[in-house]
């Protein structure tokens, strides 16, 4: 989402001359591009202390305020993973080691709190694992190489989703079905209610594919497949709390009962486990205390995207008008060169005045467009900051790095 | 339009229809994308521009039917509420066109139960005057276990 919308719109503004590459508006987006994912427990740098005393105190208080979630067993697992002494108690060493880990894995916030964004990065399960990512990349490269041979948008989308489904199957997640739609444009989304991945047909309809397009298509499908895994984990979390398939589906409002809720019912997450805590983080964001914020952010994302499109149209019109006025001035100047009469002189003056007005109007439209873009950038930033989106977005870098055409 | 939705949900709830039988009941099949994918239908009801009968990925059974409304046709959330009762608001997904709301169309005693998921565009008063963009009817077996 971040890269596909963000880069597209930065490019649009660059084209429009509103920003130059590398200017702040671009950096806001690109600086948050996720880094490669980590893996095994890390050895903490004993000297590294990214947090000050107040931050340490705040982090320790945060863990201690949630004793049912951050049990001694969970704290021990975190300590082991980030290379802190395994005491089972959240202490300064733990907070500092978590902060070091966060600092190595942007866009995680460095605060020493192993919350819903940090835990899925520290404990890489399912599609976040190096093994799954590597297996998917290998398949994605073959699909990119066979792009022409596959023949149609449907077959290409099916092939890429089949590769993602193999990894979902390895994680015991029910397979997702593809749904190609013309109106989706370049974007995609996972529809949990029907367990389908809605993909923009445009990206799969082209008969040839560049390296960048191959990487983007592979990363998008994997990102959305990770959402499927998140939803299945949330269903398993509810199963671990004793809910049956009908109740699980209803609580998640709503997932297919036979094909998704029932398999989740049969694979409950153990209460108090790390997997349950990770799933709880996503559940809180989508269905719990974070749901109102999430709703506001996603609504704002839609609203601001529409506003940017509208401002872009206005700007395009003003730009075309300015170019027309420039051409008119050039013609008037040519006429004056050929015939320097007073009448032609007045025509040059009039054409110059019209161009001045058009330039002023274009500049105002560019300013409006930049303001709209800034609001949309903030909405994109806030969307990517949602725990489930941060997690899915962090699959991008390794997939994009590895899945070019061979 | 609303009668077609109700009739479809009743047929899906009553018996084990194949995806092709469901599609034939809705109109003329114009494309079949094969196993694990959908059948595309030109509906007899002109209120809909297209219907897609999606197969389950693991068997030749209908997973859900998606109905897209024709440009000229109008269906409001109030229409759906009047026919199917109260709805719940589902979480949004980024990239979705509208806002999803969910109606439970359970009919006790029938072998299957349907869930109606409507993508709606909120109006000036939010969902109270929202209009429906598309409708999905999903089928599950009618059991608690």
Short mmCIF file of C-alpha atoms in Angstrom, two decimals:
data_model
loop_
_atom_site.label_atom_id
_atom_site.label_comp_id
_atom_site.label_asym_id
_atom_site.label_seq_id
_atom_site.Cartn_x
_atom_site.Cartn_y
_atom_site.Cartn_z
CA UNK A 1 0.00 0.00 0.00
CA UNK A 2 2.71 2.37 1.16
CA UNK A 3 4.96 1.78 -1.78
CA UNK A 4 2.33 1.30 -4.45
CA UNK A 5 0.29 4.34 -3.55
CA UNK A 6 3.10 6.39 -2.13
CA UNK A 7 5.60 6.04 -4.91
CA UNK A 8 2.91 6.48 -7.51
CA UNK A 9 1.84 9.74 -6.01
CA UNK A 10 5.30 11.03 -5.38
CA UNK A 11 5.97 10.30 -9.06
CA UNK A 12 2.82 12.20 -9.93
CA UNK A 13 3.94 15.20 -7.94
CA UNK A 14 7.41 15.01 -9.38
CA UNK A 15 5.88 14.99 -12.85
CA UNK A 16 3.74 17.92 -11.86
CA UNK A 17 6.82 19.76 -10.68
CA UNK A 18 5.32 20.17 -7.19
CA UNK A 19 8.15 18.31 -5.50
CA UNK A 20 11.56 17.18 -6.57
CA UNK A 21 12.84 13.64 -5.89
CA UNK A 22 14.22 13.41 -2.39
CA UNK A 23 12.27 16.41 -1.14
CA UNK A 24 10.49 15.97 2.22
CA UNK A 25 7.21 14.70 0.80
CA UNK A 26 8.99 11.79 -0.85
CA UNK A 27 11.15 11.05 2.15
CA UNK A 28 8.14 10.76 4.43
CA UNK A 29 7.00 7.78 2.41
CA UNK A 30 10.20 6.16 1.36
CA UNK A 31 11.96 6.41 4.70
CA UNK A 32 9.35 4.04 6.07
CA UNK A 33 10.01 1.34 3.49
CA UNK A 34 10.52 -1.76 5.61
CA UNK A 35 13.88 -3.42 5.90
CA UNK A 36 14.67 -7.09 5.45
CA UNK A 37 13.19 -9.37 8.09
CA UNK A 38 15.26 -11.03 10.78
CA UNK A 39 15.29 -14.54 12.01
CA UNK A 40 17.02 -16.34 14.82
CA UNK A 41 17.61 -14.86 18.30
CA UNK A 42 19.98 -11.96 18.19
CA UNK A 43 22.88 -11.32 20.51
CA UNK A 44 22.22 -7.99 22.21
CA UNK A 45 24.94 -5.42 22.12
CA UNK A 46 25.74 -5.20 25.84
CA UNK A 47 26.79 -1.57 25.54
CA UNK A 48 23.90 -0.36 23.42
CA UNK A 49 21.36 1.63 25.38
CA UNK A 50 19.04 3.38 22.98
CA UNK A 51 16.55 4.34 25.72
CA UNK A 52 16.97 7.00 28.39
CA UNK A 53 15.92 6.39 31.98
CA UNK A 54 12.42 7.77 31.50
CA UNK A 55 11.86 5.59 28.45
CA UNK A 56 13.08 2.51 30.31
CA UNK A 57 10.74 3.28 33.19
CA UNK A 58 7.87 3.76 30.76
CA UNK A 59 8.60 0.46 28.98
CA UNK A 60 8.84 -1.50 32.24
CA UNK A 61 5.58 0.03 33.47
CA UNK A 62 3.97 -0.91 30.15
CA UNK A 63 4.89 -4.60 30.52
CA UNK A 64 3.84 -4.67 34.16
CA UNK A 65 0.48 -3.08 33.38
CA UNK A 66 -0.42 -6.17 31.32
CA UNK A 67 0.47 -9.11 33.59
CA UNK A 68 -2.01 -11.47 31.95
CA UNK A 69 -0.42 -10.96 28.54
CA UNK A 70 3.21 -10.44 29.51
CA UNK A 71 3.56 -13.44 31.79
CA UNK A 72 7.00 -14.58 33.02
CA UNK A 73 6.97 -17.23 30.26
CA UNK A 74 6.28 -14.62 27.55
CA UNK A 75 8.87 -12.22 28.97
CA UNK A 76 11.42 -15.05 29.02
CA UNK A 77 10.71 -15.82 25.35
CA UNK A 78 11.15 -12.16 24.44
CA UNK A 79 14.38 -11.94 26.43
CA UNK A 80 15.71 -15.03 24.69
CA UNK A 81 14.82 -13.65 21.27
CA UNK A 82 16.38 -10.23 21.79
CA UNK A 83 19.43 -11.51 23.66
CA UNK A 84 18.60 -10.15 27.13
CA UNK A 85 19.23 -12.10 30.36
CA UNK A 86 16.37 -14.59 30.78
CA UNK A 87 14.89 -13.59 34.12
CA UNK A 88 11.17 -13.71 33.29
CA UNK A 89 10.82 -10.17 34.60
CA UNK A 90 10.63 -7.05 32.44
CA UNK A 91 13.63 -4.97 33.49
CA UNK A 92 16.02 -2.41 32.07
CA UNK A 93 18.08 -5.01 30.19
CA UNK A 94 14.91 -6.30 28.54
CA UNK A 95 13.70 -2.86 27.51
CA UNK A 96 17.11 -1.85 26.14
CA UNK A 97 17.57 -5.14 24.25
CA UNK A 98 14.08 -4.82 22.72
CA UNK A 99 14.95 -1.25 21.74
CA UNK A 100 18.18 -2.42 20.07
CA UNK A 101 16.19 -5.02 18.14
CA UNK A 102 13.63 -2.39 17.09
CA UNK A 103 16.38 -0.07 15.94
CA UNK A 104 17.66 -2.78 13.62
CA UNK A 105 14.23 -3.33 12.10
CA UNK A 106 12.68 -0.16 10.77
CA UNK A 107 9.93 0.98 10.65
CA UNK A 108 9.54 -0.37 14.21
CA UNK A 109 9.37 2.41 16.78
CA UNK A 110 12.29 2.27 19.22
CA UNK A 111 10.52 2.32 22.58
CA UNK A 112 11.54 -0.96 24.26
CA UNK A 113 7.96 -2.27 24.22
CA UNK A 114 7.53 -5.60 22.48
CA UNK A 115 4.01 -4.86 21.26
CA UNK A 116 1.89 -5.88 18.27
CA UNK A 117 4.34 -4.56 15.67
CA UNK A 118 7.55 -5.84 17.24
CA UNK A 119 6.45 -9.35 18.26
CA UNK A 120 5.64 -10.64 14.74
CA UNK A 121 9.06 -9.39 13.65
CA UNK A 122 10.91 -10.99 16.54
CA UNK A 123 8.97 -14.26 16.28
CA UNK A 124 8.59 -14.94 12.61
CA UNK A 125 5.84 -17.42 12.06
CA UNK A 126 4.24 -18.62 8.82
CA UNK A 127 4.71 -16.30 5.88
CA UNK A 128 7.12 -14.06 7.80
CA UNK A 129 9.60 -16.94 8.14
CA UNK A 130 12.72 -16.91 6.02
CA UNK A 131 11.93 -20.43 4.78
CA UNK A 132 8.45 -19.52 3.50
CA UNK A 133 9.62 -16.29 1.96
CA UNK A 134 12.48 -18.03 0.12
CA UNK A 135 10.19 -20.79 -1.19
CA UNK A 136 7.67 -18.22 -2.41
CA UNK A 137 10.36 -16.12 -4.09
CA UNK A 138 11.63 -19.18 -5.98
CA UNK A 139 8.11 -19.83 -7.35
CA UNK A 140 7.50 -16.15 -8.10
CA UNK A 141 10.66 -16.01 -10.20
CA UNK A 142 9.49 -18.98 -12.26
CA UNK A 143 6.09 -17.37 -12.76
CA UNK A 144 7.71 -14.13 -13.92
CA UNK A 145 9.83 -16.11 -16.38
CA UNK A 146 6.70 -17.94 -17.65
CA UNK A 147 4.60 -14.76 -17.82
CA UNK A 148 3.99 -14.91 -21.56
CA UNK A 149 3.46 -18.67 -21.56
CA UNK A 150 0.78 -18.37 -18.88
CA UNK A 151 -1.24 -16.47 -21.46
CA UNK A 152 -3.92 -14.62 -19.49
CA UNK A 153 -4.36 -12.36 -16.50
CA UNK A 154 -6.42 -15.06 -14.77
CA UNK A 155 -3.74 -17.75 -15.19
CA UNK A 156 -0.95 -15.44 -14.01
CA UNK A 157 -2.89 -14.35 -10.93
CA UNK A 158 -3.84 -17.96 -10.20
CA UNK A 159 -0.20 -19.06 -10.51
CA UNK A 160 1.09 -16.37 -8.16
CA UNK A 161 -1.67 -16.99 -5.66
CA UNK A 162 -1.04 -20.76 -5.88
CA UNK A 163 2.57 -20.04 -4.87
CA UNK A 164 1.34 -18.00 -1.90
CA UNK A 165 -1.23 -20.70 -1.08
CA UNK A 166 1.57 -23.27 -0.85
CA UNK A 167 3.11 -21.21 1.93
CA UNK A 168 -0.28 -20.66 3.55
CA UNK A 169 -0.80 -24.44 3.47
CA UNK A 170 2.59 -24.92 5.14
CA UNK A 171 1.32 -22.61 7.87
CA UNK A 172 -1.96 -24.64 7.95
CA UNK A 173 -3.97 -21.65 6.66
CA UNK A 174 -6.89 -22.44 4.30
CA UNK A 175 -6.24 -21.50 0.65
CA UNK A 176 -7.33 -18.12 -0.67
CA UNK A 177 -9.14 -17.84 -4.02
CA UNK A 178 -8.26 -15.12 -6.55
CA UNK A 179 -10.79 -12.61 -7.85
CA UNK A 180 -9.59 -10.40 -10.67
CA UNK A 181 -11.44 -7.16 -11.18
CA UNK A 182 -11.07 -4.42 -13.74
CA UNK A 183 -11.98 -1.60 -11.40
CA UNK A 184 -9.40 -2.43 -8.72
CA UNK A 185 -6.67 -0.70 -10.71
CA UNK A 186 -3.20 -1.50 -9.41
CA UNK A 187 -4.24 -2.28 -5.89
CA UNK A 188 -5.29 -5.44 -4.15
CA UNK A 189 -7.05 -6.38 -0.98
CA UNK A 190 -7.81 -9.48 1.00
CA UNK A 191 -11.55 -9.97 1.52
CA UNK A 192 -11.78 -12.04 4.69
CA UNK A 193 -15.56 -12.40 4.42
CA UNK A 194 -15.17 -14.57 1.32
CA UNK A 195 -11.51 -15.56 1.78
CA UNK A 196 -10.62 -14.15 -1.62
CA UNK A 197 -7.80 -11.97 -2.82
CA UNK A 198 -9.20 -9.20 -4.99
CA UNK A 199 -6.57 -8.19 -7.52
CA UNK A 200 -6.51 -5.47 -10.13
CA UNK A 201 -6.63 -7.13 -13.53
CA UNK A 202 -4.46 -4.44 -15.09
CA UNK A 203 -1.27 -5.60 -13.38
CA UNK A 204 -1.71 -9.17 -14.68
CA UNK A 205 -3.06 -8.41 -18.15
CA UNK A 206 0.16 -7.10 -19.69
CA UNK A 207 1.90 -9.64 -21.88
CA UNK A 208 5.38 -8.62 -20.84
CA UNK A 209 6.55 -7.74 -17.37
CA UNK A 210 9.51 -5.71 -16.18
CA UNK A 211 11.61 -6.67 -13.18
CA UNK A 212 9.99 -3.95 -11.09
CA UNK A 213 6.50 -5.07 -12.06
CA UNK A 214 7.34 -8.71 -11.31
CA UNK A 215 8.64 -7.74 -7.88
CA UNK A 216 5.63 -5.55 -7.16
CA UNK A 217 3.11 -8.22 -8.21
CA UNK A 218 4.88 -10.87 -6.13
CA UNK A 219 5.12 -8.58 -3.08
CA UNK A 220 1.47 -7.53 -3.33
CA UNK A 221 0.18 -11.11 -3.47
CA UNK A 222 2.40 -12.15 -0.55
CA UNK A 223 1.34 -9.10 1.48
CA UNK A 224 -2.33 -9.93 1.01
CA UNK A 225 -1.69 -13.62 1.72
CA UNK A 226 -0.13 -12.56 5.02
CA UNK A 227 -3.42 -10.83 5.85
CA UNK A 228 -5.15 -14.19 5.32
CA UNK A 229 -2.73 -15.74 7.79
CA UNK A 230 -3.42 -12.94 10.29
CA UNK A 231 -7.17 -13.51 10.05
CA UNK A 232 -6.74 -17.26 10.46
CA UNK A 233 -4.56 -16.67 13.52
CA UNK A 234 -7.27 -14.43 14.97
CA UNK A 235 -9.81 -17.22 14.34
CA UNK A 236 -7.49 -19.70 16.07
CA UNK A 237 -7.13 -17.26 18.98
CA UNK A 238 -10.92 -17.29 19.42
CA UNK A 239 -10.93 -21.08 19.12
CA UNK A 240 -8.40 -21.16 21.95
CA UNK A 241 -10.90 -19.19 24.00
CA UNK A 242 -13.46 -21.96 23.42
CA UNK A 243 -15.50 -20.50 20.56
CA UNK A 244 -16.99 -22.82 17.93
CA UNK A 245 -17.01 -22.10 14.19
CA UNK A 246 -20.30 -20.20 14.09
CA UNK A 247 -19.28 -17.97 16.98
CA UNK A 248 -15.79 -17.49 15.56
CA UNK A 249 -17.22 -16.37 12.23
CA UNK A 250 -19.69 -14.04 13.91
CA UNK A 251 -17.04 -12.46 16.15
CA UNK A 252 -14.79 -11.80 13.15
CA UNK A 253 -17.78 -10.42 11.24
CA UNK A 254 -17.58 -12.59 9.21
CA UNK A 255 -15.42 -15.43 7.80
CA UNK A 256 -16.47 -18.57 5.87
CA UNK A 257 -17.58 -21.03 8.52
CA UNK A 258 -16.89 -24.37 6.85
CA UNK A 259 -13.69 -23.51 5.05
CA UNK A 260 -11.99 -21.20 7.55
CA UNK A 261 -13.67 -21.04 10.96
CA UNK A 262 -13.93 -24.83 11.25
CA UNK A 263 -10.22 -25.48 10.49
CA UNK A 264 -9.41 -22.73 13.02
CA UNK A 265 -11.67 -24.39 15.57
CA UNK A 266 -9.62 -27.55 15.07
CA UNK A 267 -6.32 -25.69 15.57
CA UNK A 268 -6.84 -23.54 18.66
CA UNK A 269 -3.99 -21.33 19.82
CA UNK A 270 -2.88 -22.20 23.32
CA UNK A 271 -3.83 -19.52 25.82
CA UNK A 272 -0.76 -17.67 27.01
CA UNK A 273 1.34 -18.70 24.01
CA UNK A 274 3.43 -16.28 21.96
CA UNK A 275 1.29 -17.04 18.89
CA UNK A 276 -1.84 -16.13 20.86
CA UNK A 277 -0.26 -12.85 21.99
CA UNK A 278 0.69 -11.98 18.41
CA UNK A 279 -2.83 -12.78 17.17
CA UNK A 280 -4.27 -10.76 20.05
CA UNK A 281 -2.36 -7.71 18.80
CA UNK A 282 -4.06 -7.94 15.42
CA UNK A 283 -7.42 -8.68 17.01
CA UNK A 284 -7.15 -5.60 19.22
CA UNK A 285 -6.38 -3.46 16.18
CA UNK A 286 -9.19 -4.74 13.96
CA UNK A 287 -11.93 -5.76 16.39
CA UNK A 288 -10.91 -4.49 19.81
CA UNK A 289 -9.80 -1.22 21.33
CA UNK A 290 -8.04 -0.11 18.14
CA UNK A 291 -11.00 -0.64 15.82
CA UNK A 292 -12.34 2.94 15.98
CA UNK A 293 -8.88 4.32 15.18
CA UNK A 294 -8.47 1.80 12.35
CA UNK A 295 -11.83 2.71 10.94
CA UNK A 296 -10.99 6.41 11.02
CA UNK A 297 -7.61 5.84 9.38
CA UNK A 298 -8.94 3.67 6.54
CA UNK A 299 -11.86 6.03 5.91
CA UNK A 300 -9.44 8.95 5.82
CA UNK A 301 -7.18 7.05 3.42
CA UNK A 302 -10.08 6.67 0.97
CA UNK A 303 -11.25 10.23 1.42
CA UNK A 304 -7.83 11.81 1.00
CA UNK A 305 -7.02 9.64 -2.05
CA UNK A 306 -10.21 10.87 -3.73
CA UNK A 307 -9.36 14.46 -2.82
CA UNK A 308 -5.86 14.12 -4.29
CA UNK A 309 -7.29 12.72 -7.51
CA UNK A 310 -9.68 15.65 -7.75
CA UNK A 311 -6.89 18.18 -7.11
CA UNK A 312 -4.71 16.39 -9.65
CA UNK A 313 -7.42 16.81 -12.29
CA UNK A 314 -7.65 20.52 -11.54
CA UNK A 315 -3.88 20.83 -11.72
CA UNK A 316 -3.69 18.94 -15.03
CA UNK A 317 -6.27 21.31 -16.49
CA UNK A 318 -4.38 24.39 -15.29
CA UNK A 319 -1.11 22.98 -16.59
CA UNK A 320 -2.64 22.37 -20.03
CA UNK A 321 -4.04 25.90 -20.01
CA UNK A 322 -0.64 27.37 -19.14
CA UNK A 323 1.02 25.43 -21.98
CA UNK A 324 -1.64 26.73 -24.38
CA UNK A 325 -0.95 30.28 -23.24
CA UNK A 326 2.81 29.75 -23.66
CA UNK A 327 2.23 28.61 -27.24
CA UNK A 328 0.00 31.64 -27.85
CA UNK A 329 2.72 33.97 -26.56
CA UNK A 330 5.37 32.31 -28.74
CA UNK A 331 3.11 32.77 -31.77
CA UNK A 332 2.43 36.40 -30.90
CA UNK A 333 6.16 37.03 -30.47
CA UNK A 334 6.89 35.37 -33.84
CA UNK A 335 4.21 37.51 -35.49
CA UNK A 336 5.72 40.61 -33.92
CA UNK A 337 9.22 39.63 -35.14
CA UNK A 338 7.87 39.30 -38.67
CA UNK A 339 5.74 42.41 -38.46
CA UNK A 340 6.64 44.72 -35.53
CA UNK A 341 3.41 46.70 -35.78
CA UNK A 342 1.67 48.33 -32.82
CA UNK A 343 -1.24 45.89 -33.20
CA UNK A 344 1.10 42.90 -32.97
CA UNK A 345 2.85 44.56 -30.03
CA UNK A 346 -0.48 44.77 -28.19
CA UNK A 347 -1.11 41.09 -29.00
CA UNK A 348 2.22 40.18 -27.37
CA UNK A 349 1.28 42.18 -24.28
CA UNK A 350 -2.12 40.52 -24.09
CA UNK A 351 -0.61 37.05 -24.56
CA UNK A 352 1.94 37.79 -21.84
CA UNK A 353 -0.79 38.91 -19.43
CA UNK A 354 -2.81 35.77 -20.17
CA UNK A 355 0.25 33.61 -19.53
CA UNK A 356 0.97 35.40 -16.24
CA UNK A 357 -2.58 34.72 -15.09
CA UNK A 358 -2.37 31.07 -16.16
CA UNK A 359 0.93 30.61 -14.32
CA UNK A 360 -0.55 32.12 -11.18
CA UNK A 361 -3.56 29.85 -11.43
CA UNK A 362 -1.34 26.80 -12.02
CA UNK A 363 0.81 27.66 -9.01
CA UNK A 364 -2.30 27.89 -6.82
CA UNK A 365 -3.49 24.50 -8.12
CA UNK A 366 -0.04 23.02 -7.45
CA UNK A 367 -0.18 24.32 -3.89
CA UNK A 368 -3.63 22.78 -3.39
CA UNK A 369 -2.39 19.51 -4.85
CA UNK A 370 0.64 19.47 -2.56
CA UNK A 371 -1.59 20.09 0.47
CA UNK A 372 -3.94 17.28 -0.57
CA UNK A 373 -0.95 14.99 -1.12
CA UNK A 374 0.38 15.82 2.31
CA UNK A 375 -2.94 14.86 3.89
CA UNK A 376 -2.94 11.63 1.90
CA UNK A 377 0.67 10.92 2.88
CA UNK A 378 -0.32 11.22 6.51
CA UNK A 379 -3.21 8.81 5.92
CA UNK A 380 -0.84 6.35 4.20
CA UNK A 381 1.61 6.69 7.08
CA UNK A 382 -1.15 6.04 9.61
CA UNK A 383 -2.43 3.06 7.61
CA UNK A 384 0.99 1.43 7.40
CA UNK A 385 1.35 2.03 11.14
CA UNK A 386 -1.64 -0.22 11.92
CA UNK A 387 -0.20 -3.42 13.48
CA UNK A 388 -1.60 -5.77 10.82
CA UNK A 389 -0.39 -3.47 8.02
CA UNK A 390 3.08 -3.00 9.48
CA UNK A 391 3.37 -6.77 9.70
CA UNK A 392 2.20 -7.38 6.13
CA UNK A 393 4.28 -4.49 4.77
CA UNK A 394 7.41 -5.95 6.34
CA UNK A 395 7.15 -8.89 3.93
CA UNK A 396 7.76 -6.53 0.99
CA UNK A 397 11.49 -5.94 1.16
CA UNK A 398 12.66 -9.56 1.10
CA UNK A 399 10.10 -10.54 -1.57
CA UNK A 400 10.90 -7.54 -3.74
CA UNK A 401 14.61 -8.08 -3.34
CA UNK A 402 14.42 -11.68 -4.49
CA UNK A 403 11.62 -12.05 -6.98
CA UNK A 404 12.80 -10.37 -10.13
CA UNK A 405 12.71 -12.28 -13.38
CA UNK A 406 15.66 -14.72 -13.50
CA UNK B 1 -33.63 -6.71 -7.13
CA UNK B 2 -34.34 -7.52 -3.53
CA UNK B 3 -36.60 -10.42 -4.54
CA UNK B 4 -33.75 -11.90 -6.58
CA UNK B 5 -31.47 -11.67 -3.55
CA UNK B 6 -34.00 -13.32 -1.28
CA UNK B 7 -34.82 -16.02 -3.82
CA UNK B 8 -31.13 -16.79 -4.34
CA UNK B 9 -30.45 -17.04 -0.62
CA UNK B 10 -33.43 -19.35 -0.20
CA UNK B 11 -32.27 -21.64 -3.01
CA UNK B 12 -28.73 -21.72 -1.64
CA UNK B 13 -30.00 -22.56 1.85
CA UNK B 14 -32.41 -25.29 0.78
CA UNK B 15 -30.35 -27.69 -1.26
CA UNK B 16 -26.89 -28.77 -2.37
CA UNK B 17 -26.88 -27.01 -5.75
CA UNK B 18 -23.81 -27.14 -7.97
CA UNK B 19 -22.22 -23.82 -8.98
CA UNK B 20 -23.56 -24.34 -12.51
CA UNK B 21 -27.12 -24.90 -11.22
CA UNK B 22 -26.86 -21.71 -9.20
CA UNK B 23 -25.57 -19.83 -12.26
CA UNK B 24 -28.30 -21.25 -14.53
CA UNK B 25 -30.90 -20.12 -12.02
CA UNK B 26 -29.59 -16.56 -12.17
CA UNK B 27 -29.29 -16.08 -15.95
CA UNK B 28 -26.98 -16.83 -18.88
CA UNK B 29 -23.45 -18.09 -18.22
CA UNK B 30 -21.01 -15.98 -20.21
CA UNK B 31 -17.70 -17.32 -18.83
CA UNK B 32 -16.51 -20.27 -16.80
CA UNK B 33 -13.05 -19.89 -15.30
CA UNK B 34 -12.92 -23.52 -14.19
CA UNK B 35 -12.18 -25.40 -10.98
CA UNK B 36 -11.57 -23.25 -7.93
CA UNK B 37 -12.71 -20.18 -9.81
CA UNK B 38 -15.91 -18.50 -10.88
CA UNK B 39 -18.74 -18.65 -13.37
CA UNK B 40 -19.72 -15.27 -14.76
CA UNK B 41 -23.42 -14.75 -15.43
CA UNK B 42 -25.53 -12.17 -17.24
CA UNK B 43 -28.46 -12.02 -14.82
CA UNK B 44 -32.09 -12.27 -15.93
CA UNK B 45 -32.88 -9.52 -13.42
CA UNK B 46 -31.87 -6.33 -15.23
CA UNK B 47 -31.30 -4.68 -11.87
CA UNK B 48 -27.96 -6.50 -11.82
CA UNK B 49 -25.24 -6.03 -14.40
CA UNK B 50 -23.31 -9.18 -13.55
CA UNK B 51 -23.26 -12.14 -11.20
CA UNK B 52 -20.24 -14.25 -10.28
CA UNK B 53 -20.73 -17.68 -8.78
CA UNK B 54 -17.50 -18.56 -7.01
CA UNK B 55 -16.63 -22.20 -6.50
CA UNK B 56 -15.00 -23.47 -3.34
CA UNK B 57 -11.27 -24.00 -3.77
CA UNK B 58 -11.51 -27.60 -2.59
CA UNK B 59 -14.76 -28.87 -4.15
CA UNK B 60 -17.32 -28.18 -6.87
CA UNK B 61 -19.71 -26.41 -4.51
CA UNK B 62 -20.72 -22.76 -4.52
CA UNK B 63 -18.76 -20.71 -1.98
CA UNK B 64 -20.54 -17.43 -2.63
CA UNK B 65 -22.38 -15.40 -5.27
CA UNK B 66 -21.51 -11.78 -5.98
CA UNK B 67 -24.12 -9.57 -7.60
CA UNK B 68 -23.17 -6.21 -9.10
CA UNK B 69 -25.92 -3.66 -9.40
CA UNK B 70 -26.71 -2.07 -12.76
CA UNK B 71 -25.96 1.61 -13.19
CA UNK B 72 -29.60 2.60 -13.20
CA UNK B 73 -30.76 0.41 -10.36
CA UNK B 74 -30.88 1.53 -6.78
CA UNK B 75 -30.83 -0.49 -3.61
CA UNK B 76 -30.52 1.14 -0.24
CA UNK B 77 -29.43 -0.13 3.13
CA UNK B 78 -32.97 0.70 4.26
CA UNK B 79 -34.33 -1.69 1.58
CA UNK B 80 -32.09 -4.47 2.85
CA UNK B 81 -32.95 -3.78 6.48
CA UNK B 82 -36.67 -3.81 5.72
CA UNK B 83 -36.36 -7.27 4.16
CA UNK B 84 -33.56 -8.95 6.13
CA UNK B 85 -33.54 -7.21 9.52
CA UNK B 86 -30.64 -5.73 11.43
CA UNK B 87 -27.10 -5.66 10.12
CA UNK B 88 -23.67 -5.45 11.68
CA UNK B 89 -20.81 -3.30 10.43
CA UNK B 90 -17.75 -5.25 9.35
CA UNK B 91 -14.18 -3.97 9.55
CA UNK B 92 -12.92 -2.26 6.41
CA UNK B 93 -10.05 -3.48 4.27
CA UNK B 94 -7.73 -1.04 2.54
CA UNK B 95 -8.46 -1.04 -1.18
CA UNK B 96 -12.14 -1.89 -0.77
CA UNK B 97 -14.52 0.24 -2.80
CA UNK B 98 -17.26 0.61 -0.20
CA UNK B 99 -17.99 -0.11 3.41
CA UNK B 100 -19.05 -3.70 4.23
CA UNK B 101 -22.15 -4.48 6.27
CA UNK B 102 -23.37 -7.97 7.15
CA UNK B 103 -26.84 -9.52 7.39
CA UNK B 104 -27.39 -12.98 8.82
CA UNK B 105 -29.92 -14.79 6.59
CA UNK B 106 -30.14 -17.95 8.67
CA UNK B 107 -33.26 -20.02 8.14
CA UNK B 108 -33.59 -22.57 10.96
CA UNK B 109 -34.01 -26.14 9.89
CA UNK B 110 -32.45 -25.78 6.44
CA UNK B 111 -29.20 -27.58 5.60
CA UNK B 112 -27.31 -24.39 4.72
CA UNK B 113 -27.23 -20.86 5.99
CA UNK B 114 -26.45 -17.69 4.06
CA UNK B 115 -24.70 -14.49 5.02
CA UNK B 116 -25.28 -11.35 3.01
CA UNK B 117 -22.33 -8.99 2.77
CA UNK B 118 -23.18 -5.67 1.13
CA UNK B 119 -20.61 -3.12 0.03
CA UNK B 120 -22.24 0.22 0.60
CA UNK B 121 -21.41 3.84 -0.07
CA UNK B 122 -22.41 5.95 2.93
CA UNK B 123 -24.53 9.01 2.18
CA UNK B 124 -24.69 12.40 3.87
CA UNK B 125 -26.13 10.74 6.97
CA UNK B 126 -23.70 7.85 6.99
CA UNK B 127 -25.12 4.35 6.74
CA UNK B 128 -28.66 5.59 7.34
CA UNK B 129 -28.91 6.82 3.75
CA UNK B 130 -26.19 4.62 2.23
CA UNK B 131 -26.70 2.99 -1.14
CA UNK B 132 -25.58 -0.49 -2.04
CA UNK B 133 -22.76 -1.02 -4.56
CA UNK B 134 -22.66 -4.80 -4.62
CA UNK B 135 -23.99 -7.77 -2.75
CA UNK B 136 -22.33 -11.05 -1.81
CA UNK B 137 -24.28 -14.05 -0.58
CA UNK B 138 -22.03 -16.58 1.11
CA UNK B 139 -23.18 -20.09 1.96
CA UNK B 140 -22.11 -22.24 4.90
CA UNK B 141 -23.51 -25.47 6.29
CA UNK B 142 -26.09 -24.94 8.98
CA UNK B 143 -24.40 -26.51 11.98
CA UNK B 144 -22.74 -25.17 15.07
CA UNK B 145 -19.88 -27.69 15.19
#
